[in-house]
JSON list of C-alpha atoms in Angstrom, two decimals:
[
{"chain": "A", "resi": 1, "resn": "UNK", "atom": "CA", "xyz": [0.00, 0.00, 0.00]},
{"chain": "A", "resi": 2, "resn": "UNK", "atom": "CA", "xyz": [2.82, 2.08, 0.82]},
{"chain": "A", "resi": 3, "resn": "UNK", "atom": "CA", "xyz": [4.63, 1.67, -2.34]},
{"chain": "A", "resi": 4, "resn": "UNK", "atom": "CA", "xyz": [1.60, 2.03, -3.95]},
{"chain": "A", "resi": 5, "resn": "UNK", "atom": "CA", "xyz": [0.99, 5.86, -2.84]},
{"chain": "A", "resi": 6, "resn": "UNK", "atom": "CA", "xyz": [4.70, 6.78, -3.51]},
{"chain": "A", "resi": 7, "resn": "UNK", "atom": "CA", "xyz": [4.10, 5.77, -7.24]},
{"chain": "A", "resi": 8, "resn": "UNK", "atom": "CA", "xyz": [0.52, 7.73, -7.07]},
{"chain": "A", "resi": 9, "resn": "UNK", "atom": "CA", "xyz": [2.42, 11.18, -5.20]},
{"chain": "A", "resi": 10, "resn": "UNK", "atom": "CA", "xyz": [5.06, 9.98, -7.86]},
{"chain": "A", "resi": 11, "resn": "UNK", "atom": "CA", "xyz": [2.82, 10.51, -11.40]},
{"chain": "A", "resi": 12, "resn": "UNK", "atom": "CA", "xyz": [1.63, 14.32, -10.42]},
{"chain": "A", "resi": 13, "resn": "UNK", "atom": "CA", "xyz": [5.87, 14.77, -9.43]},
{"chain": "A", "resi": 14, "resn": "UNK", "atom": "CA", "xyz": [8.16, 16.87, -11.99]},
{"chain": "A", "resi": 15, "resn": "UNK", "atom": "CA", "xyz": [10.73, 14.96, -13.21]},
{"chain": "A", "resi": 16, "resn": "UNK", "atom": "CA", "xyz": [13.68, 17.22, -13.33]},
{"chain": "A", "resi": 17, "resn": "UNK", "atom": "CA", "xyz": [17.33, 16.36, -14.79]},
{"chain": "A", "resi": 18, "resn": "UNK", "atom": "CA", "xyz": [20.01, 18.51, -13.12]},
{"chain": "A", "resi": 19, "resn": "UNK", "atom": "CA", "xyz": [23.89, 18.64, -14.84]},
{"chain": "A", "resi": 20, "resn": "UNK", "atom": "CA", "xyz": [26.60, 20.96, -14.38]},
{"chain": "A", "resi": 21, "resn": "UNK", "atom": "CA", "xyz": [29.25, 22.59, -16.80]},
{"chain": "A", "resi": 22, "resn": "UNK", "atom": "CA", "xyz": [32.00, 24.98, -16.60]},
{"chain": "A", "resi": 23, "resn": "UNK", "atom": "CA", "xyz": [32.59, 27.75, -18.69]},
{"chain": "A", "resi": 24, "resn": "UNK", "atom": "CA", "xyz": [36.10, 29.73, -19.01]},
{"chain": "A", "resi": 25, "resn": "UNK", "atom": "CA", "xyz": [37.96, 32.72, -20.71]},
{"chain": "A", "resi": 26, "resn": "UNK", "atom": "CA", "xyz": [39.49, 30.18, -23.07]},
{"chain": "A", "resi": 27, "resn": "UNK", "atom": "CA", "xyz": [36.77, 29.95, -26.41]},
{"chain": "A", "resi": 28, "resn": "UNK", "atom": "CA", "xyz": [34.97, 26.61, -27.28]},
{"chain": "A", "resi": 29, "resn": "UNK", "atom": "CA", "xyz": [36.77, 26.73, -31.10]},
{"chain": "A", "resi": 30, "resn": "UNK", "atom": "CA", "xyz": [33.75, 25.40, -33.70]},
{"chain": "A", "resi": 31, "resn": "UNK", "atom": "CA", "xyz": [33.97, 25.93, -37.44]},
{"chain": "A", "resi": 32, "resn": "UNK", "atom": "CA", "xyz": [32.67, 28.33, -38.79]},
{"chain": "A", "resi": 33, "resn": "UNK", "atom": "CA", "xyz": [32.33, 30.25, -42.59]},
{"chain": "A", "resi": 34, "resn": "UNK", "atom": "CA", "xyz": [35.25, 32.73, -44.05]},
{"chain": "A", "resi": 35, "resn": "UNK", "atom": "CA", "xyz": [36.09, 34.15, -47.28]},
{"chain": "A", "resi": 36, "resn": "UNK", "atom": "CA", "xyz": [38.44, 31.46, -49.30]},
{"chain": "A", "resi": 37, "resn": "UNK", "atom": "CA", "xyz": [42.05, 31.73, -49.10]},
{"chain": "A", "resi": 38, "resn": "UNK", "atom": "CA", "xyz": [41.38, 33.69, -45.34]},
{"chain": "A", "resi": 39, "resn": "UNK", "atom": "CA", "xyz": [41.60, 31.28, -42.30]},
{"chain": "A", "resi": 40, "resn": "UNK", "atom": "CA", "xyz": [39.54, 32.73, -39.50]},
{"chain": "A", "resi": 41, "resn": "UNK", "atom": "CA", "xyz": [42.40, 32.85, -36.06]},
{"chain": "A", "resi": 42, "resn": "UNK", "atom": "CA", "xyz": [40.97, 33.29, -32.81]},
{"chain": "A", "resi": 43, "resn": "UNK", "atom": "CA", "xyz": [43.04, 35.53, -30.56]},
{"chain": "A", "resi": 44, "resn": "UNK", "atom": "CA", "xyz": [42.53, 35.55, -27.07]},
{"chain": "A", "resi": 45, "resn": "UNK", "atom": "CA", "xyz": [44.39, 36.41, -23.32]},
{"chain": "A", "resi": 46, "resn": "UNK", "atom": "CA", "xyz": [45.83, 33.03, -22.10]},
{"chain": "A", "resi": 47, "resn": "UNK", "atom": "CA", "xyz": [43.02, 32.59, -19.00]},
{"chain": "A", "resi": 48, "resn": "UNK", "atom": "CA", "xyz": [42.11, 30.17, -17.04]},
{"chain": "A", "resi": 49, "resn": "UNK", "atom": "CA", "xyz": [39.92, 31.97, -15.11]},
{"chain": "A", "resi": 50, "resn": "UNK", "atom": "CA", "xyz": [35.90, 29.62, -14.89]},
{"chain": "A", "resi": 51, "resn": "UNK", "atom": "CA", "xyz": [32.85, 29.59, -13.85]},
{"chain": "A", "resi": 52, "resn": "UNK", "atom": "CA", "xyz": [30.04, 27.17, -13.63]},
{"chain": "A", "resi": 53, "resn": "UNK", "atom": "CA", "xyz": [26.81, 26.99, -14.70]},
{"chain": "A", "resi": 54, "resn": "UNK", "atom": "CA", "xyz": [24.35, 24.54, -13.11]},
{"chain": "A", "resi": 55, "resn": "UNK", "atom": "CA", "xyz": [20.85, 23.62, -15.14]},
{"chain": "A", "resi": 56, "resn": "UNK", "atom": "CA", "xyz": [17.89, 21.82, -14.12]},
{"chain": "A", "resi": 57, "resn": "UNK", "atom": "CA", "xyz": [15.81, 20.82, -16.72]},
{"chain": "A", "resi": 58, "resn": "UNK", "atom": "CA", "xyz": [11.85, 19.76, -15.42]},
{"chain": "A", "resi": 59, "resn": "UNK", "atom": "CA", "xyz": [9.49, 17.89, -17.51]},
{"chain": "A", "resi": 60, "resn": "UNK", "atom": "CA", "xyz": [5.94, 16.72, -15.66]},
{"chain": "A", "resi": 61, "resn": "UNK", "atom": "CA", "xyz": [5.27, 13.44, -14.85]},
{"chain": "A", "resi": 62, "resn": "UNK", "atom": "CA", "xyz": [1.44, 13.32, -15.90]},
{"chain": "A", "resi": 63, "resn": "UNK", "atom": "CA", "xyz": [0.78, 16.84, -17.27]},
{"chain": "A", "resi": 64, "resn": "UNK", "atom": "CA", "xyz": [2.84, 17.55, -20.78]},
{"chain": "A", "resi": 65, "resn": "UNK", "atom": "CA", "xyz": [0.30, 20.47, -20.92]},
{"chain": "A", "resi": 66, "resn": "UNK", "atom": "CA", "xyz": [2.02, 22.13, -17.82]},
{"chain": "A", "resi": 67, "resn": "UNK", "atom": "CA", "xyz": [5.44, 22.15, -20.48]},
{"chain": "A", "resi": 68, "resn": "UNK", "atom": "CA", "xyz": [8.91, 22.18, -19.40]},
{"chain": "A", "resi": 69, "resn": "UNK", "atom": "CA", "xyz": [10.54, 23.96, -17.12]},
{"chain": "A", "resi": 70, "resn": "UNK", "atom": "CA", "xyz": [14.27, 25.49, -17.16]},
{"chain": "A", "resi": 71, "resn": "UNK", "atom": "CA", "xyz": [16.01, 26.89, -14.05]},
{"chain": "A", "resi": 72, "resn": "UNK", "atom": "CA", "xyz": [19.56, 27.96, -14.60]},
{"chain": "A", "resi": 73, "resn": "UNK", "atom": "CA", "xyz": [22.51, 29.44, -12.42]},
{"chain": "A", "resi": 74, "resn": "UNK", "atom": "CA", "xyz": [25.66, 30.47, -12.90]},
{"chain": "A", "resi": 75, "resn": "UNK", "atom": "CA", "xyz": [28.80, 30.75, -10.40]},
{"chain": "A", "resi": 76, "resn": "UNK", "atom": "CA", "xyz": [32.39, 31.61, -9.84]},
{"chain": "A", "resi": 77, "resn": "UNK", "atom": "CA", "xyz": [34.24, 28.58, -9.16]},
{"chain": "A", "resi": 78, "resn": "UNK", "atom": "CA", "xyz": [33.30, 24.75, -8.97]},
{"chain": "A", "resi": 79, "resn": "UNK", "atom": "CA", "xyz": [30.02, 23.39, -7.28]},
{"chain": "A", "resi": 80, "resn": "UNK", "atom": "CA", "xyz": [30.36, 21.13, -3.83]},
{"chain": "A", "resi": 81, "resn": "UNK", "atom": "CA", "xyz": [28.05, 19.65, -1.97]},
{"chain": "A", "resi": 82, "resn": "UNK", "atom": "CA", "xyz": [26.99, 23.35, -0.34]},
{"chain": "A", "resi": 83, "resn": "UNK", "atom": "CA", "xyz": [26.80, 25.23, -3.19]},
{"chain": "A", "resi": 84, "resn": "UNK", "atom": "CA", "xyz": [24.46, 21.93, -4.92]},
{"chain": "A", "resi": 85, "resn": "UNK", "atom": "CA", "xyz": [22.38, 22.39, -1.68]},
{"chain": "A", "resi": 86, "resn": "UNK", "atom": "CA", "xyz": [21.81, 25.69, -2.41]},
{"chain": "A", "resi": 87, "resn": "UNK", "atom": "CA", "xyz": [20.85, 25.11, -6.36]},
{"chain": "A", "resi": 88, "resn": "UNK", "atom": "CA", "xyz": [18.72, 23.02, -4.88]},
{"chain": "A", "resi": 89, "resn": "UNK", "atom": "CA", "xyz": [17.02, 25.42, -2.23]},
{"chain": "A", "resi": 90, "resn": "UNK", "atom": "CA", "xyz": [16.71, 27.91, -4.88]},
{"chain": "A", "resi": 91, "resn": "UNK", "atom": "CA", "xyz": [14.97, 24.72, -7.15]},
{"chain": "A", "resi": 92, "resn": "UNK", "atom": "CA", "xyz": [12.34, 24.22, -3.91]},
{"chain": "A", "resi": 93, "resn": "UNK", "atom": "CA", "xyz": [11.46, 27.69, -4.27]},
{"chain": "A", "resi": 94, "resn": "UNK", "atom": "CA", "xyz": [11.56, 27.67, -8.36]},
{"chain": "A", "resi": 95, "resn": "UNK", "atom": "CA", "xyz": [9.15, 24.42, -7.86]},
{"chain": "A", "resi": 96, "resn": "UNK", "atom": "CA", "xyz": [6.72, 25.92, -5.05]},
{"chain": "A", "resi": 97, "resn": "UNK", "atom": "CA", "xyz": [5.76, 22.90, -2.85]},
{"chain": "A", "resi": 98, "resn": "UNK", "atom": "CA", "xyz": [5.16, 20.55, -5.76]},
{"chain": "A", "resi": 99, "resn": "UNK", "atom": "CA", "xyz": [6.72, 16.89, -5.96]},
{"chain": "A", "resi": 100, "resn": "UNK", "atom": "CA", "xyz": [10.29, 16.83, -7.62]},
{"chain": "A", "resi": 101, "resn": "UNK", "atom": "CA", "xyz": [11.58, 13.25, -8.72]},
{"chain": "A", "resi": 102, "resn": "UNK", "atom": "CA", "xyz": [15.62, 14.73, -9.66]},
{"chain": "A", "resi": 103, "resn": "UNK", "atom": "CA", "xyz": [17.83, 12.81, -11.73]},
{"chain": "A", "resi": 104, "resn": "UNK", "atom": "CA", "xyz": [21.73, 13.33, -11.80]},
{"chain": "A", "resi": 105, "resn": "UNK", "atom": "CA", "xyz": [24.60, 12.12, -12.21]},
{"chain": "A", "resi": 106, "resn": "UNK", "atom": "CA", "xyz": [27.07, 10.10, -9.62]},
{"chain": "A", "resi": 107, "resn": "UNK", "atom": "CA", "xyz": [28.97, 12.99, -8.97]},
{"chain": "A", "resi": 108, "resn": "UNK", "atom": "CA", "xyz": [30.53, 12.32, -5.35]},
{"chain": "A", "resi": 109, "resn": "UNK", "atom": "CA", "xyz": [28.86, 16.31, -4.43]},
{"chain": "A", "resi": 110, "resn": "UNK", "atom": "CA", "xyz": [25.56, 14.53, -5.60]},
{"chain": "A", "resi": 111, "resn": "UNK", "atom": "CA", "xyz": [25.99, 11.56, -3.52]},
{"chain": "A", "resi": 112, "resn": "UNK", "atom": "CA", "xyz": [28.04, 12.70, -0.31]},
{"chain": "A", "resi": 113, "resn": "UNK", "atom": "CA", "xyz": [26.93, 11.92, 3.21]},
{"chain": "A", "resi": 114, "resn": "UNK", "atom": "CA", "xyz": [26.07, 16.08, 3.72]},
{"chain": "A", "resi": 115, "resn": "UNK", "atom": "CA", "xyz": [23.99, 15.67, 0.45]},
{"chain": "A", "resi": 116, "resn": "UNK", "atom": "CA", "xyz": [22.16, 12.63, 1.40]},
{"chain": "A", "resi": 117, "resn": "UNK", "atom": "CA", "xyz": [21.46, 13.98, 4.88]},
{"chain": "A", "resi": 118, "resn": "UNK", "atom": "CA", "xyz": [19.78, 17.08, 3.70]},
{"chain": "A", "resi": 119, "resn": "UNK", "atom": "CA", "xyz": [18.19, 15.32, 1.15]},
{"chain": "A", "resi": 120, "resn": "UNK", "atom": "CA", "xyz": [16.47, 12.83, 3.79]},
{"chain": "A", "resi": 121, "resn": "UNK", "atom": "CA", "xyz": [15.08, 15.84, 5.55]},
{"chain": "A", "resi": 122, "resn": "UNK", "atom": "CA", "xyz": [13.11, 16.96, 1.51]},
{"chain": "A", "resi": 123, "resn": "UNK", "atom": "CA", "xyz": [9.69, 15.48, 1.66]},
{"chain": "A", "resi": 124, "resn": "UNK", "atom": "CA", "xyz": [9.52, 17.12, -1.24]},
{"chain": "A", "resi": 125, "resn": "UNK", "atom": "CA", "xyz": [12.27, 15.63, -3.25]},
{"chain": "A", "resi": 126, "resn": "UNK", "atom": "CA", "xyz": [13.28, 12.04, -4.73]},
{"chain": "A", "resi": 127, "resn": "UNK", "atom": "CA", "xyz": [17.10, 11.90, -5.57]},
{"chain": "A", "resi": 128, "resn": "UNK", "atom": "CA", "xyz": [17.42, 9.33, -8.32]},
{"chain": "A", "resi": 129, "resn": "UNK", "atom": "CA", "xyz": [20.87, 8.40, -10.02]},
{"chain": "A", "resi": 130, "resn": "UNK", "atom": "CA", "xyz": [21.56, 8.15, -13.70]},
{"chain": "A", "resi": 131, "resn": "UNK", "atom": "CA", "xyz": [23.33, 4.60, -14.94]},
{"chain": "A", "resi": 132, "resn": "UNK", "atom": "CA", "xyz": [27.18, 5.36, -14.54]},
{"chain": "A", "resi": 133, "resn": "UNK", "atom": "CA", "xyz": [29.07, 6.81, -17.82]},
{"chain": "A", "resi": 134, "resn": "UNK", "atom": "CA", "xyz": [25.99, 7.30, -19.94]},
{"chain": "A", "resi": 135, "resn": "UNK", "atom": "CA", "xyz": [25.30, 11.12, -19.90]},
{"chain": "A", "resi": 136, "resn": "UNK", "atom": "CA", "xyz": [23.39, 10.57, -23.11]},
{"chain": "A", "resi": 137, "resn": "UNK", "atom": "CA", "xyz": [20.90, 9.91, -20.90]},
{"chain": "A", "resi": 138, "resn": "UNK", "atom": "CA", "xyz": [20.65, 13.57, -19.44]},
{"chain": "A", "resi": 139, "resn": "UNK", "atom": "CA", "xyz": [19.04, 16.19, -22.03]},
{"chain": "A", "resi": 140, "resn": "UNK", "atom": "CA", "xyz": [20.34, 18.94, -19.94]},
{"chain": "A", "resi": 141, "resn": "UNK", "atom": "CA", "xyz": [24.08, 17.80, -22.05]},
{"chain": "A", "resi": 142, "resn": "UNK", "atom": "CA", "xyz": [22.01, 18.97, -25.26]},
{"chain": "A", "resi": 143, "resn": "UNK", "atom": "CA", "xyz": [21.27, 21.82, -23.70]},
{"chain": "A", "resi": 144, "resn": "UNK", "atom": "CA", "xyz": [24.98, 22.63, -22.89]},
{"chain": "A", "resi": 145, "resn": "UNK", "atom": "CA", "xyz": [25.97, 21.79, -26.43]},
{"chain": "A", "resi": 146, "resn": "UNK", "atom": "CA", "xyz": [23.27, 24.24, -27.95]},
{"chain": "A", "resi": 147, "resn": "UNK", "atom": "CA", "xyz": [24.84, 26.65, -26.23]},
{"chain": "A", "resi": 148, "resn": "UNK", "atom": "CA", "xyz": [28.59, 25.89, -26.72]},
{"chain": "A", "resi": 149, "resn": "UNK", "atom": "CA", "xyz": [27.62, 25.74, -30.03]},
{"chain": "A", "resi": 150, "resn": "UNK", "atom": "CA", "xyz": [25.91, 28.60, -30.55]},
{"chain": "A", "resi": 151, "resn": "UNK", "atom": "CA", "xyz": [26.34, 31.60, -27.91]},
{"chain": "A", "resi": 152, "resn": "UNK", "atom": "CA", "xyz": [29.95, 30.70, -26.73]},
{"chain": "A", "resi": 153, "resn": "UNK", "atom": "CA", "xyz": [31.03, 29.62, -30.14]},
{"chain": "A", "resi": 154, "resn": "UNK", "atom": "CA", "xyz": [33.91, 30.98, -30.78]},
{"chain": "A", "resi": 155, "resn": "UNK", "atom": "CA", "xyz": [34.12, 33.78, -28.19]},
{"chain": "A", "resi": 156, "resn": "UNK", "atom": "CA", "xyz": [37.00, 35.69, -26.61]},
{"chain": "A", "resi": 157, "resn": "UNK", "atom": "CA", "xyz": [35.93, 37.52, -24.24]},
{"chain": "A", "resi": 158, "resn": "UNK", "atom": "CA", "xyz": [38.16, 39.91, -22.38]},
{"chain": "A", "resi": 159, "resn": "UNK", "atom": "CA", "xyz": [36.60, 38.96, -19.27]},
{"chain": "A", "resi": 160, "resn": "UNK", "atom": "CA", "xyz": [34.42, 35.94, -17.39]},
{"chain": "A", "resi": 161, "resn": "UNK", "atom": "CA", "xyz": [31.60, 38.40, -17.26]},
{"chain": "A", "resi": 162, "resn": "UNK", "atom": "CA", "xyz": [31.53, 38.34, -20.95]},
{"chain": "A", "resi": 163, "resn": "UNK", "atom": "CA", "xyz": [30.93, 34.30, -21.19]},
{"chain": "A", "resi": 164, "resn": "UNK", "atom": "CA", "xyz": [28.44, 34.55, -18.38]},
{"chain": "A", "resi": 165, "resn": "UNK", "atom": "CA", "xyz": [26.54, 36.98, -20.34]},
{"chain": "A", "resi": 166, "resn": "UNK", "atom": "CA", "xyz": [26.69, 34.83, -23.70]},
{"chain": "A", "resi": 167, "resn": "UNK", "atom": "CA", "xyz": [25.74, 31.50, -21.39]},
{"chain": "A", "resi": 168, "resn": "UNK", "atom": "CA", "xyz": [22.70, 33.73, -19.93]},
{"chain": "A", "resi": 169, "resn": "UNK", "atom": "CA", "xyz": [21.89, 34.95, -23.54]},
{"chain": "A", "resi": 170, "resn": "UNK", "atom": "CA", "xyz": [21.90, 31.36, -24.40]},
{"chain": "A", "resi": 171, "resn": "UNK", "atom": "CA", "xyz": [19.64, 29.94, -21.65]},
{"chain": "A", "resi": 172, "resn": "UNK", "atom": "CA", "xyz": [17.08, 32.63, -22.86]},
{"chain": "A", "resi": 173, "resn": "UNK", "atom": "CA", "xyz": [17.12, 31.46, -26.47]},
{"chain": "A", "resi": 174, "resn": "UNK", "atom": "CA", "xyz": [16.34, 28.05, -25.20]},
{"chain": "A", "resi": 175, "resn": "UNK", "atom": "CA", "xyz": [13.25, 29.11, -23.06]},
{"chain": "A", "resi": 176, "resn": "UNK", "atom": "CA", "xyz": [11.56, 31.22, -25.41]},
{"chain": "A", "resi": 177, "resn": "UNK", "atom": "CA", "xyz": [11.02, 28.07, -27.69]},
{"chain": "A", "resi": 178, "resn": "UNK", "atom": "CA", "xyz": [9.58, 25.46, -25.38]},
{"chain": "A", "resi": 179, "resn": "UNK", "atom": "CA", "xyz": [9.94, 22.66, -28.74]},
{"chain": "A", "resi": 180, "resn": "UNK", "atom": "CA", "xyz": [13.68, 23.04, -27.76]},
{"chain": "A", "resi": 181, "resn": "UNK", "atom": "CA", "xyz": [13.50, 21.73, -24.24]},
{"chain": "A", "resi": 182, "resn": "UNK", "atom": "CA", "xyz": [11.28, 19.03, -25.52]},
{"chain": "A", "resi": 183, "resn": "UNK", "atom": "CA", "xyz": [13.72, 17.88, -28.14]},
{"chain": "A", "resi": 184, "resn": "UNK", "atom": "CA", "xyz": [16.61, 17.71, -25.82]},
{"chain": "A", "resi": 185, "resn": "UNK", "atom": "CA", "xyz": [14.61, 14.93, -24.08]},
{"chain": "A", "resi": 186, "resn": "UNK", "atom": "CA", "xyz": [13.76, 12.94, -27.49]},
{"chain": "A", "resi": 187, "resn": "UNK", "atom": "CA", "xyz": [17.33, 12.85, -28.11]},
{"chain": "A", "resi": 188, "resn": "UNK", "atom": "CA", "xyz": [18.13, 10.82, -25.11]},
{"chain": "A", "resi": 189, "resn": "UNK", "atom": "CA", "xyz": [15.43, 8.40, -26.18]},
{"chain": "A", "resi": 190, "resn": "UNK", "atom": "CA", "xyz": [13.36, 8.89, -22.73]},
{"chain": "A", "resi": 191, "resn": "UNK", "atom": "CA", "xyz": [9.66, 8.59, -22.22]},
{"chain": "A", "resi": 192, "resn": "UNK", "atom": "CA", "xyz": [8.37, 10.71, -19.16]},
{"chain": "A", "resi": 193, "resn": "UNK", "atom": "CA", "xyz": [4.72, 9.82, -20.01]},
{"chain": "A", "resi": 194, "resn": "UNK", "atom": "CA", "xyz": [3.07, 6.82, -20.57]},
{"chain": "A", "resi": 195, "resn": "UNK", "atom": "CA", "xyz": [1.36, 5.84, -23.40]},
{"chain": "A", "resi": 196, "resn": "UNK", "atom": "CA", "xyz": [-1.97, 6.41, -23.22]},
{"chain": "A", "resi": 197, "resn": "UNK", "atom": "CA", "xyz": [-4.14, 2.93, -22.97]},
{"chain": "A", "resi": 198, "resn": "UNK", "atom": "CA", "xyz": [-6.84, 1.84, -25.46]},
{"chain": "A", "resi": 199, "resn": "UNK", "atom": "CA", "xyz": [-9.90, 0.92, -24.56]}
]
């Protein structure tokens, strides 16, 4: 009975995928069109300098009218367990009370005893592990690689804020057409609904 009313909550819960990425000074190099005979040369300042972007990507369980959802920050520095607890306050907020089944990756941050803890204490939240070494299976990856590919393309910027800017620019292309969400979930080959029964 139990297990019964988890998979019931379970069905009106957002599934929600959750990956992060870096981003740094140094440009993602992609090709790109020039005049013949003129080979296009990047030229940039020698910068390690990063920051990371975090994305959670929510599809609903029962609803597909309800759309998907995109929540998206951005961050000096690497994500640890802390800083994922706090992605993931802000994603309680973003979510407002409803169910959230969240699927990542086995990152150790993801999966640390701190994590786990505050994630026992979330009757709000279901933390559910992708299989190891397939992150074909996340469609927040296609979502990085629109945006490598297209906003951070080829881009020296002078300085991190410029990247951060181009990621941000990025993240709003990808919300204003909800299709795009929607097809980075087809391309993993994942069903969040089930198919409707005949009668």
């Amino acid at each position: 009975m139990a297990a019964h009313q988890k998979g019931a909550v379970e069905k009106r819960a957002w599934i929600v995928f959750v990956d992060e990425s870096g981003v740094s000074l140094l440009p993602q190099v992609r090709r790109t069109y020039a005049p013949c005979g003129r080979t296009p040369a990047l030229r940039h300042r020698l910068n390690w300098k990063r920051a990371s972007m975090a994305a959670a990507l929510g599809y609903h369980a029962a609803d597909t009218g309800r759309g998907a959802r995109l929540c998206f920050q951005l961050r000096p520095g690497t994500y640890d367990t802390a800083a994922l607890i706090e992605v993931l306050t802000q994603l309680k907020a973003f979510y407002q009370g409803e169910r959230v089944v969240l699927i990542w990756d086995g990152l150790s941050a993801h999966w640390s005893r701190e994590m786990r803890a505050w994630a026992a204490g979330q009757d709000w939240l279901t933390l559910e592990r992708l299989p190891a070494y397939a992150p074909e299976l996340n469609p927040v990856e296609m979502l990085w690689s629109s945006i490598k590919a297209c906003e951070l393309a080829n881009l020296a910027g002078d300085h991190l804020a410029d990247v951060a800017d181009a990621a941000e620019a990025g993240i709003h292309r990808i919300c204003q057409d909800e299709q795009l969400a929607w097809s980075f979930l087809a391309h993993t080959g994942l069903k969040i609904h089930p198919p409707t029964p005949h009668n």
